[in-house]
GROMACS .gro file of C-alpha atoms in nm:
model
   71
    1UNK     CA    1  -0.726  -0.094  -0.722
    2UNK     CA    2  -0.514   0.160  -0.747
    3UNK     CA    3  -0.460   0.515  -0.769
    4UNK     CA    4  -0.181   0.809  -0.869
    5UNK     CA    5  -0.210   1.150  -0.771
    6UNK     CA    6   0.046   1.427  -0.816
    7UNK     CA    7   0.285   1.322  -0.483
    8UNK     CA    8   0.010   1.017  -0.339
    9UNK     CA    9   0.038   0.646  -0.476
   10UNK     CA   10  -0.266   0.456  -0.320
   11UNK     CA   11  -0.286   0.064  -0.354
   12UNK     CA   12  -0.596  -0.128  -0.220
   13UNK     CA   13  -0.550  -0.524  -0.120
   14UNK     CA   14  -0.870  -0.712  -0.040
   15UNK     CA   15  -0.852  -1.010   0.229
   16UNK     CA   16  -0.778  -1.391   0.116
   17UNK     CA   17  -0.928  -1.700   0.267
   18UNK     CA   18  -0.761  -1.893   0.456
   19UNK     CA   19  -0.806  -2.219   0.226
   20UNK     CA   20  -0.645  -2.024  -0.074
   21UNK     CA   21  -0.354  -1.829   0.175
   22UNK     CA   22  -0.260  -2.205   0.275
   23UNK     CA   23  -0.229  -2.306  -0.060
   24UNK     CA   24   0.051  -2.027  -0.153
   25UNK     CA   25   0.415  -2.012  -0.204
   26UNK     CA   26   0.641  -1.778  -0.107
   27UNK     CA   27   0.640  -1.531  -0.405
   28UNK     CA   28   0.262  -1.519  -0.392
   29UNK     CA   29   0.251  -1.495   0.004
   30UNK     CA   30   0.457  -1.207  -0.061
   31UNK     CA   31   0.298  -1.060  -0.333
   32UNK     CA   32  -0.013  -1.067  -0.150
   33UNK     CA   33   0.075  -0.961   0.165
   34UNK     CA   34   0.406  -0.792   0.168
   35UNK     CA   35   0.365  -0.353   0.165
   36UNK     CA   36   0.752  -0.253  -0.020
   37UNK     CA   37   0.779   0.104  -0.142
   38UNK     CA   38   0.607   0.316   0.181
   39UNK     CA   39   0.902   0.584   0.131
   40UNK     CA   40   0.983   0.715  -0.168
   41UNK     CA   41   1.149   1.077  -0.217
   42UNK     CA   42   0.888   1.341  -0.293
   43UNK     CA   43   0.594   1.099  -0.258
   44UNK     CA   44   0.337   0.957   0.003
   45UNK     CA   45   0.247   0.557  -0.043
   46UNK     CA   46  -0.062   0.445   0.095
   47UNK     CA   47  -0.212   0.111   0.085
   48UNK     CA   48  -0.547   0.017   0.221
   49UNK     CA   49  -0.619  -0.290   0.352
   50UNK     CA   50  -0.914  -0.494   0.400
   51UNK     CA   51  -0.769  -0.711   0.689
   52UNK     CA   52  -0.894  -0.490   1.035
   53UNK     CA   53  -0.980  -0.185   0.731
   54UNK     CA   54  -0.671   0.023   0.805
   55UNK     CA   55  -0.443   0.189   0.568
   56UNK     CA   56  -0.098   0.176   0.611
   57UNK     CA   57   0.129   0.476   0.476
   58UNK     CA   58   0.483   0.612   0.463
   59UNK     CA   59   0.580   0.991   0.339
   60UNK     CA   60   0.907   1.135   0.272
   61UNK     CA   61   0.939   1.525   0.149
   62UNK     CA   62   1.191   1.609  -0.074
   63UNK     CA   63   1.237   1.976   0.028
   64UNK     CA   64   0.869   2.081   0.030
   65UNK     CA   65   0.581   1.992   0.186
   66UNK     CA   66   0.365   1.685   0.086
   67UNK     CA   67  -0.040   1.778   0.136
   68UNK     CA   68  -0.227   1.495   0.200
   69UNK     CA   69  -0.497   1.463   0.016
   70UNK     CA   70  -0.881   1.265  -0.021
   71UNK     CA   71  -0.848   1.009  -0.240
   0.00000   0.00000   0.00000
């Protein structure tokens, strides 16, 4: 799932089994797991995760403030 707002980019990832995380490579593992692109200029990342239900973020203002907002 994801989601665009005006300054927000919100990204959900849902949990993999352990049976189908063993059978991975390296580009999936980190396709599936790796988080890139937390700080961009003028923009707040988030990305929710279903592994302990926590969402991990990053924001970086460009010169004004960024609201955060409900998504």
């Amino acid at each position: 799932m994801n989601h665009t707002d005006n300054h927000t980019d919100f990204t959900s990832r849902f949990a993999i089994d352990p049976v189908t995380a063993a059978a991975m490579g390296t580009d999936e593992l980190r396709h599936n797991f790796l988080i890139e692109g937390l700080f961009q200029l003028g923009r707040i990342g988030l990305t929710y995760t279903h592994y302990d239900r926590m969402i991990v973020g990053g924001a970086m203002p460009a010169g004004t403030p960024l609201p955060l907002q409900a998504i």
